[in-house]
PDB file of C-alpha atoms in Angstrom:
ATOM      1  CA  UNK A   1     110.144 106.697 -29.761  1.00 64.00           C
ATOM      2  CA  UNK A   2     110.300 110.054 -31.489  1.00 69.00           C
ATOM      3  CA  UNK A   3     110.043 113.071 -29.238  1.00 73.00           C
ATOM      4  CA  UNK A   4     108.076 116.252 -29.830  1.00 74.00           C
ATOM      5  CA  UNK A   5     111.309 118.209 -30.154  1.00 80.00           C
ATOM      6  CA  UNK A   6     112.433 115.882 -32.969  1.00 82.00           C
ATOM      7  CA  UNK A   7     109.273 116.621 -34.964  1.00 84.00           C
ATOM      8  CA  UNK A   8     109.375 120.354 -34.270  1.00 83.00           C
ATOM      9  CA  UNK A   9     112.956 120.468 -35.517  1.00 85.00           C
ATOM     10  CA  UNK A  10     111.954 118.711 -38.744  1.00 86.00           C
ATOM     11  CA  UNK A  11     109.047 121.146 -39.216  1.00 83.00           C
ATOM     12  CA  UNK A  12     111.462 124.034 -38.801  1.00 85.00           C
ATOM     13  CA  UNK A  13     113.758 122.564 -41.444  1.00 85.00           C
ATOM     14  CA  UNK A  14     110.738 122.352 -43.766  1.00 83.00           C
ATOM     15  CA  UNK A  15     110.018 126.049 -43.306  1.00 81.00           C
ATOM     16  CA  UNK A  16     107.207 125.873 -40.725  1.00 81.00           C
ATOM     17  CA  UNK A  17     107.576 128.492 -37.996  1.00 79.00           C
ATOM     18  CA  UNK A  18     105.341 126.506 -35.642  1.00 87.00           C
ATOM     19  CA  UNK A  19     103.058 123.459 -35.791  1.00 92.00           C
ATOM     20  CA  UNK A  20      99.424 123.962 -36.727  1.00 93.00           C
ATOM     21  CA  UNK A  21      96.633 122.933 -34.314  1.00 95.00           C
ATOM     22  CA  UNK A  22      95.972 119.672 -36.159  1.00 96.00           C
ATOM     23  CA  UNK A  23      99.680 118.831 -36.209  1.00 94.00           C
ATOM     24  CA  UNK A  24      99.867 119.306 -32.443  1.00 94.00           C
ATOM     25  CA  UNK A  25      97.046 116.763 -32.076  1.00 96.00           C
ATOM     26  CA  UNK A  26      98.217 114.209 -34.644  1.00 96.00           C
ATOM     27  CA  UNK A  27     101.999 114.120 -34.135  1.00 94.00           C
ATOM     28  CA  UNK A  28     101.920 112.286 -30.785  1.00 93.00           C
ATOM     29  CA  UNK A  29      99.197 109.869 -31.933  1.00 96.00           C
ATOM     30  CA  UNK A  30     101.144 108.819 -35.029  1.00 96.00           C
ATOM     31  CA  UNK A  31     104.385 108.602 -33.051  1.00 93.00           C
ATOM     32  CA  UNK A  32     102.580 106.255 -30.628  1.00 94.00           C
ATOM     33  CA  UNK A  33     101.712 104.032 -33.625  1.00 95.00           C
ATOM     34  CA  UNK A  34      97.950 104.540 -33.297  1.00 97.00           C
ATOM     35  CA  UNK A  35      95.578 104.285 -36.245  1.00 98.00           C
ATOM     36  CA  UNK A  36      94.190 107.789 -36.745  1.00 98.00           C
ATOM     37  CA  UNK A  37      91.415 109.520 -38.675  1.00 97.00           C
ATOM     38  CA  UNK A  38      92.490 113.140 -39.228  1.00 97.00           C
ATOM     39  CA  UNK A  39      89.707 115.628 -39.991  1.00 96.00           C
ATOM     40  CA  UNK A  40      90.839 119.175 -40.719  1.00 95.00           C
ATOM     41  CA  UNK A  41      90.197 121.859 -43.352  1.00 93.00           C
ATOM     42  CA  UNK A  42      92.263 122.266 -46.502  1.00 89.00           C
ATOM     43  CA  UNK A  43      95.439 124.236 -45.829  1.00 89.00           C
ATOM     44  CA  UNK A  44      95.612 123.226 -42.161  1.00 91.00           C
ATOM     45  CA  UNK A  45      98.738 121.085 -42.578  1.00 91.00           C
ATOM     46  CA  UNK A  46      97.006 117.731 -42.142  1.00 94.00           C
ATOM     47  CA  UNK A  47      99.145 116.030 -44.817  1.00 94.00           C
ATOM     48  CA  UNK A  48     102.302 116.973 -42.946  1.00 94.00           C
ATOM     49  CA  UNK A  49     100.679 115.955 -39.649  1.00 95.00           C
ATOM     50  CA  UNK A  50     100.785 112.349 -40.866  1.00 96.00           C
ATOM     51  CA  UNK A  51     103.771 112.280 -43.207  1.00 96.00           C
ATOM     52  CA  UNK A  52     106.348 114.098 -41.059  1.00 94.00           C
ATOM     53  CA  UNK A  53     106.194 111.676 -38.095  1.00 95.00           C
ATOM     54  CA  UNK A  54     105.935 108.652 -40.409  1.00 96.00           C
ATOM     55  CA  UNK A  55     109.010 109.674 -42.397  1.00 95.00           C
ATOM     56  CA  UNK A  56     110.824 110.517 -39.184  1.00 94.00           C
ATOM     57  CA  UNK A  57     110.099 107.007 -37.895  1.00 95.00           C
ATOM     58  CA  UNK A  58     111.256 105.480 -41.187  1.00 96.00           C
ATOM     59  CA  UNK A  59     114.609 107.196 -40.701  1.00 93.00           C
ATOM     60  CA  UNK A  60     114.739 106.541 -36.949  1.00 91.00           C
ATOM     61  CA  UNK A  61     114.113 102.816 -37.320  1.00 93.00           C
ATOM     62  CA  UNK A  62     115.957 102.565 -40.653  1.00 95.00           C
ATOM     63  CA  UNK A  63     112.904 100.839 -42.093  1.00 96.00           C
ATOM     64  CA  UNK A  64     113.526  98.996 -45.333  1.00 95.00           C
ATOM     65  CA  UNK A  65     111.727 100.230 -48.463  1.00 95.00           C
ATOM     66  CA  UNK A  66     108.918 100.267 -49.364  1.00 96.00           C
ATOM     67  CA  UNK A  67     108.161 101.328 -45.782  1.00 98.00           C
ATOM     68  CA  UNK A  68     105.143 103.571 -46.412  1.00 98.00           C
ATOM     69  CA  UNK A  69     102.358 103.918 -48.969  1.00 97.00           C
ATOM     70  CA  UNK A  70     100.405 107.139 -49.542  1.00 96.00           C
ATOM     71  CA  UNK A  71      97.076 106.405 -51.259  1.00 94.00           C
ATOM     72  CA  UNK A  72      95.120 109.098 -53.122  1.00 90.00           C
ATOM     73  CA  UNK A  73      91.870 108.782 -55.106  1.00 85.00           C
ATOM     74  CA  UNK A  74      93.148 110.487 -58.268  1.00 74.00           C
ATOM     75  CA  UNK A  75      96.334 110.411 -60.368  1.00 64.00           C
ATOM     76  CA  UNK A  76      96.285 114.208 -60.626  1.00 62.00           C
ATOM     77  CA  UNK A  77      96.396 114.459 -56.836  1.00 58.00           C
ATOM     78  CA  UNK A  78      99.449 112.191 -56.855  1.00 57.00           C
ATOM     79  CA  UNK A  79     101.339 114.708 -58.978  1.00 64.00           C
ATOM     80  CA  UNK A  80     100.270 117.628 -56.783  1.00 68.00           C
ATOM     81  CA  UNK A  81     101.471 115.838 -53.669  1.00 84.00           C
ATOM     82  CA  UNK A  82     104.744 114.631 -55.111  1.00 86.00           C
ATOM     83  CA  UNK A  83     106.666 117.904 -54.749  1.00 86.00           C
ATOM     84  CA  UNK A  84     105.527 118.354 -51.135  1.00 89.00           C
ATOM     85  CA  UNK A  85     106.388 114.833 -50.073  1.00 93.00           C
ATOM     86  CA  UNK A  86     109.657 114.810 -52.003  1.00 92.00           C
ATOM     87  CA  UNK A  87     110.702 117.943 -50.081  1.00 90.00           C
ATOM     88  CA  UNK A  88     109.998 116.232 -46.765  1.00 92.00           C
ATOM     89  CA  UNK A  89     111.835 113.144 -47.959  1.00 94.00           C
ATOM     90  CA  UNK A  90     114.882 115.123 -49.052  1.00 93.00           C
ATOM     91  CA  UNK A  91     115.011 116.842 -45.657  1.00 90.00           C
ATOM     92  CA  UNK A  92     115.181 113.423 -43.987  1.00 92.00           C
ATOM     93  CA  UNK A  93     117.311 111.718 -46.627  1.00 93.00           C
ATOM     94  CA  UNK A  94     114.452 109.508 -47.858  1.00 96.00           C
ATOM     95  CA  UNK A  95     113.169 108.778 -51.363  1.00 96.00           C
ATOM     96  CA  UNK A  96     109.624 109.314 -52.604  1.00 95.00           C
ATOM     97  CA  UNK A  97     108.167 107.955 -55.849  1.00 93.00           C
ATOM     98  CA  UNK A  98     104.817 108.205 -57.627  1.00 90.00           C
ATOM     99  CA  UNK A  99     103.482 105.001 -59.176  1.00 84.00           C
ATOM    100  CA  UNK A 100     100.245 104.923 -61.172  1.00 71.00           C
ATOM    101  CA  UNK A 101      98.927 103.695 -64.504  1.00 62.00           C
ATOM    102  CA  UNK A 102     100.746 106.410 -66.466  1.00 63.00           C
ATOM    103  CA  UNK A 103     104.169 105.653 -64.972  1.00 65.00           C
ATOM    104  CA  UNK A 104     106.889 105.016 -67.555  1.00 65.00           C
ATOM    105  CA  UNK A 105     108.676 101.702 -67.926  1.00 72.00           C
ATOM    106  CA  UNK A 106     111.752 103.319 -66.385  1.00 73.00           C
ATOM    107  CA  UNK A 107     109.770 104.335 -63.298  1.00 73.00           C
ATOM    108  CA  UNK A 108     108.220 100.886 -63.019  1.00 77.00           C
ATOM    109  CA  UNK A 109     111.627  99.236 -63.276  1.00 84.00           C
ATOM    110  CA  UNK A 110     113.065 101.608 -60.663  1.00 83.00           C
ATOM    111  CA  UNK A 111     110.332 100.625 -58.203  1.00 87.00           C
ATOM    112  CA  UNK A 112     111.403  96.989 -58.529  1.00 86.00           C
ATOM    113  CA  UNK A 113     115.156  97.503 -58.563  1.00 90.00           C
ATOM    114  CA  UNK A 114     115.671 100.463 -56.210  1.00 93.00           C
ATOM    115  CA  UNK A 115     112.422 100.873 -54.258  1.00 94.00           C
ATOM    116  CA  UNK A 116     111.897 104.175 -52.406  1.00 95.00           C
ATOM    117  CA  UNK A 117     110.958 104.549 -48.770  1.00 97.00           C
ATOM    118  CA  UNK A 118     107.528 105.982 -49.672  1.00 97.00           C
ATOM    119  CA  UNK A 119     105.308 105.326 -52.698  1.00 96.00           C
ATOM    120  CA  UNK A 120     102.399 107.576 -53.728  1.00 94.00           C
ATOM    121  CA  UNK A 121      99.740 105.616 -55.595  1.00 93.00           C
ATOM    122  CA  UNK A 122      96.028 104.999 -56.180  1.00 90.00           C
ATOM    123  CA  UNK A 123      93.945 102.069 -54.865  1.00 91.00           C
ATOM    124  CA  UNK A 124      93.753 100.519 -58.328  1.00 91.00           C
ATOM    125  CA  UNK A 125      97.500 100.663 -58.919  1.00 91.00           C
ATOM    126  CA  UNK A 126      98.228  99.325 -55.435  1.00 94.00           C
ATOM    127  CA  UNK A 127      95.955  96.382 -56.168  1.00 92.00           C
ATOM    128  CA  UNK A 128      98.032  95.678 -59.266  1.00 91.00           C
ATOM    129  CA  UNK A 129     101.346  96.058 -57.407  1.00 93.00           C
ATOM    130  CA  UNK A 130     100.288  93.375 -54.957  1.00 94.00           C
ATOM    131  CA  UNK A 131     100.553  90.783 -57.713  1.00 90.00           C
ATOM    132  CA  UNK A 132     103.256  92.408 -59.865  1.00 86.00           C
ATOM    133  CA  UNK A 133     106.402  90.347 -60.249  1.00 83.00           C
ATOM    134  CA  UNK A 134     109.325  91.864 -58.362  1.00 83.00           C
ATOM    135  CA  UNK A 135     107.172  94.400 -56.506  1.00 88.00           C
ATOM    136  CA  UNK A 136     105.167  92.149 -54.228  1.00 90.00           C
ATOM    137  CA  UNK A 137     108.276  91.210 -52.258  1.00 90.00           C
ATOM    138  CA  UNK A 138     109.234  94.832 -51.449  1.00 91.00           C
ATOM    139  CA  UNK A 139     105.708  95.450 -50.149  1.00 94.00           C
ATOM    140  CA  UNK A 140     106.449  92.982 -47.352  1.00 95.00           C
ATOM    141  CA  UNK A 141     108.305  95.846 -45.658  1.00 96.00           C
ATOM    142  CA  UNK A 142     105.292  98.185 -45.480  1.00 97.00           C
ATOM    143  CA  UNK A 143     104.698  99.540 -41.970  1.00 98.00           C
ATOM    144  CA  UNK A 144     102.620 102.665 -42.643  1.00 98.00           C
ATOM    145  CA  UNK A 145      99.709 103.532 -44.929  1.00 98.00           C
ATOM    146  CA  UNK A 146      98.214 107.011 -45.382  1.00 97.00           C
ATOM    147  CA  UNK A 147      94.820 107.313 -47.088  1.00 96.00           C
ATOM    148  CA  UNK A 148      94.126 110.809 -48.410  1.00 93.00           C
ATOM    149  CA  UNK A 149      90.622 112.140 -49.097  1.00 91.00           C
ATOM    150  CA  UNK A 150      89.004 109.340 -47.116  1.00 92.00           C
ATOM    151  CA  UNK A 151      85.543 110.742 -47.851  1.00 88.00           C
ATOM    152  CA  UNK A 152      86.148 110.001 -51.547  1.00 85.00           C
ATOM    153  CA  UNK A 153      87.232 106.433 -50.827  1.00 83.00           C
ATOM    154  CA  UNK A 154      84.487 104.937 -48.710  1.00 83.00           C
ATOM    155  CA  UNK A 155      81.581 104.873 -51.136  1.00 73.00           C
ATOM    156  CA  UNK A 156      80.019 101.458 -51.633  1.00 67.00           C
ATOM    157  CA  UNK A 157      82.004 100.119 -54.606  1.00 77.00           C
ATOM    158  CA  UNK A 158      85.403 101.772 -54.321  1.00 80.00           C
ATOM    159  CA  UNK A 159      85.388 101.609 -50.548  1.00 85.00           C
ATOM    160  CA  UNK A 160      84.850  97.853 -50.588  1.00 89.00           C
ATOM    161  CA  UNK A 161      87.667  97.392 -53.099  1.00 90.00           C
ATOM    162  CA  UNK A 162      90.061  99.541 -51.064  1.00 93.00           C
ATOM    163  CA  UNK A 163      89.161  97.703 -47.860  1.00 93.00           C
ATOM    164  CA  UNK A 164      90.160  94.440 -49.544  1.00 93.00           C
ATOM    165  CA  UNK A 165      93.421  95.964 -50.822  1.00 95.00           C
ATOM    166  CA  UNK A 166      94.300  97.244 -47.342  1.00 96.00           C
ATOM    167  CA  UNK A 167      93.677  93.828 -45.843  1.00 96.00           C
ATOM    168  CA  UNK A 168      95.870  92.208 -48.483  1.00 96.00           C
ATOM    169  CA  UNK A 169      98.725  94.610 -47.716  1.00 97.00           C
ATOM    170  CA  UNK A 170      98.404  93.899 -43.996  1.00 96.00           C
ATOM    171  CA  UNK A 171      98.486  90.156 -44.594  1.00 96.00           C
ATOM    172  CA  UNK A 172     101.465  90.433 -46.928  1.00 96.00           C
ATOM    173  CA  UNK A 173     103.539  92.699 -44.688  1.00 97.00           C
ATOM    174  CA  UNK A 174     105.949  91.274 -42.157  1.00 96.00           C
ATOM    175  CA  UNK A 175     105.029  94.169 -39.833  1.00 96.00           C
ATOM    176  CA  UNK A 176     101.956  95.483 -38.056  1.00 96.00           C
ATOM    177  CA  UNK A 177     100.692  98.160 -40.433  1.00 97.00           C
ATOM    178  CA  UNK A 178      99.650 101.550 -39.043  1.00 98.00           C
ATOM    179  CA  UNK A 179      96.911 103.370 -41.006  1.00 98.00           C
ATOM    180  CA  UNK A 180      96.246 107.118 -41.019  1.00 98.00           C
ATOM    181  CA  UNK A 181      93.279 108.584 -42.890  1.00 97.00           C
ATOM    182  CA  UNK A 182      92.995 112.232 -43.942  1.00 96.00           C
ATOM    183  CA  UNK A 183      89.833 114.169 -44.737  1.00 94.00           C
ATOM    184  CA  UNK A 184      88.776 117.804 -45.019  1.00 91.00           C
ATOM    185  CA  UNK A 185      85.133 116.961 -44.358  1.00 86.00           C
ATOM    186  CA  UNK A 186      83.445 113.716 -43.412  1.00 87.00           C
ATOM    187  CA  UNK A 187      79.777 112.895 -42.986  1.00 85.00           C
ATOM    188  CA  UNK A 188      80.025 109.849 -40.724  1.00 89.00           C
ATOM    189  CA  UNK A 189      83.185 109.976 -38.621  1.00 92.00           C
ATOM    190  CA  UNK A 190      82.405 106.684 -36.892  1.00 92.00           C
ATOM    191  CA  UNK A 191      82.075 104.828 -40.212  1.00 92.00           C
ATOM    192  CA  UNK A 192      85.262 106.428 -41.532  1.00 93.00           C
ATOM    193  CA  UNK A 193      87.175 105.515 -38.367  1.00 95.00           C
ATOM    194  CA  UNK A 194      85.893 101.950 -38.663  1.00 94.00           C
ATOM    195  CA  UNK A 195      87.136 101.913 -42.264  1.00 94.00           C
ATOM    196  CA  UNK A 196      90.592 102.982 -41.041  1.00 94.00           C
ATOM    197  CA  UNK A 197      90.579 100.319 -38.335  1.00 95.00           C
ATOM    198  CA  UNK A 198      87.946  97.552 -38.599  1.00 93.00           C
ATOM    199  CA  UNK A 199      88.636  96.624 -34.955  1.00 93.00           C
ATOM    200  CA  UNK A 200      87.252 100.013 -33.900  1.00 92.00           C
ATOM    201  CA  UNK A 201      90.460 101.237 -32.277  1.00 93.00           C
ATOM    202  CA  UNK A 202      91.161 104.230 -34.544  1.00 96.00           C
ATOM    203  CA  UNK A 203      91.477 107.624 -32.848  1.00 97.00           C
ATOM    204  CA  UNK A 204      89.708 110.645 -34.374  1.00 97.00           C
ATOM    205  CA  UNK A 205      91.784 113.848 -34.360  1.00 97.00           C
ATOM    206  CA  UNK A 206      89.996 116.921 -35.672  1.00 94.00           C
ATOM    207  CA  UNK A 207      89.901 120.695 -35.671  1.00 92.00           C
ATOM    208  CA  UNK A 208      86.908 122.835 -36.565  1.00 77.00           C
ATOM    209  CA  UNK A 209      86.504 124.122 -40.095  1.00 58.00           C
ATOM    210  CA  UNK A 210      85.853 127.577 -38.681  1.00 50.00           C
ATOM    211  CA  UNK A 211      88.694 130.051 -39.039  1.00 52.00           C
ATOM    212  CA  UNK A 212      89.196 133.306 -37.212  1.00 51.00           C
ATOM    213  CA  UNK A 213      88.943 136.317 -39.502  1.00 52.00           C
ATOM    214  CA  UNK A 214      89.311 140.052 -38.980  1.00 59.00           C
ATOM    215  CA  UNK A 215      86.557 141.867 -40.854  1.00 61.00           C
ATOM    216  CA  UNK A 216      86.402 145.599 -41.239  1.00 67.00           C
ATOM    217  CA  UNK A 217      83.547 147.538 -42.802  1.00 69.00           C
ATOM    218  CA  UNK A 218      84.711 150.392 -45.000  1.00 69.00           C
ATOM    219  CA  UNK A 219      82.130 152.945 -46.223  1.00 73.00           C
ATOM    220  CA  UNK A 220      83.479 155.488 -48.727  1.00 67.00           C
ATOM    221  CA  UNK A 221      82.569 159.120 -48.272  1.00 67.00           C
ATOM    222  CA  UNK A 222      80.930 160.666 -51.350  1.00 61.00           C
ATOM    223  CA  UNK A 223      80.240 164.400 -51.778  1.00 63.00           C
ATOM    224  CA  UNK A 224      77.120 165.706 -53.547  1.00 63.00           C
ATOM    225  CA  UNK A 225      79.365 167.233 -56.268  1.00 57.00           C
ATOM    226  CA  UNK A 226      80.801 163.767 -57.107  1.00 54.00           C
ATOM    227  CA  UNK A 227      77.323 162.318 -57.450  1.00 54.00           C
ATOM    228  CA  UNK A 228      76.169 165.108 -59.787  1.00 59.00           C
ATOM    229  CA  UNK A 229      79.305 165.107 -61.940  1.00 58.00           C
ATOM    230  CA  UNK A 230      79.658 161.350 -62.050  1.00 58.00           C
ATOM    231  CA  UNK A 231      83.359 161.542 -61.101  1.00 55.00           C
ATOM    232  CA  UNK A 232      82.972 158.684 -58.661  1.00 52.00           C
ATOM    233  CA  UNK A 233      83.326 155.612 -60.883  1.00 53.00           C
ATOM    234  CA  UNK A 234      81.425 153.384 -58.476  1.00 52.00           C
ATOM    235  CA  UNK A 235      78.366 155.631 -58.798  1.00 46.00           C
ATOM    236  CA  UNK A 236      78.468 156.238 -62.549  1.00 48.00           C
ATOM    237  CA  UNK A 237      75.625 154.746 -64.621  1.00 50.00           C
ATOM    238  CA  UNK A 238      76.418 151.533 -66.558  1.00 48.00           C
TER     239      UNK A 238
END
């Protein structure tokens, strides 16, 4: 199993001086192969809290591609994430690819012929890949699934469709699939955790949305002469 020092070393290589609070909570849970719901504010490092240990395990166990799937609700989010996940992949010698409805024929062919270790996609595209000729077979190697923006995924219609897709991936895979969900805010944590793991065994890892801030009140000093002459711009009439 991966050790904490292994993950801290990878974080350092990625430019992180130290792990964030949510990373300290999530790293050991993911390394222990638990299904996890991660709830933390934007900018807290929650994406890396899931992806770094998963990619480290892919390399450690030399998992065959496609070993992991990163699901996002929007194509635009796929593109935003690509550079971050590619950087992590390059650090560990792993390949990352985006696959959605706008992917070129070259990209689609590459997924079949030289599949990457991690694929970034949407629920709708993943549903298509499950029946696509030449792709279905490589999905038998999937061991990890990350669901980003879980709160956007569990509405009545789309949530039901994604739940079916997840079950199909689990049935297709030759491995026990670990699922990690990410969310900045979530209304019903219990329902979201149940979505991550229908057996009710998902662990919730969260940090408060409150951030410490240093506030200082600054009151400018204004002389009577400045008020009369209007030299203070902040006090001049509009």
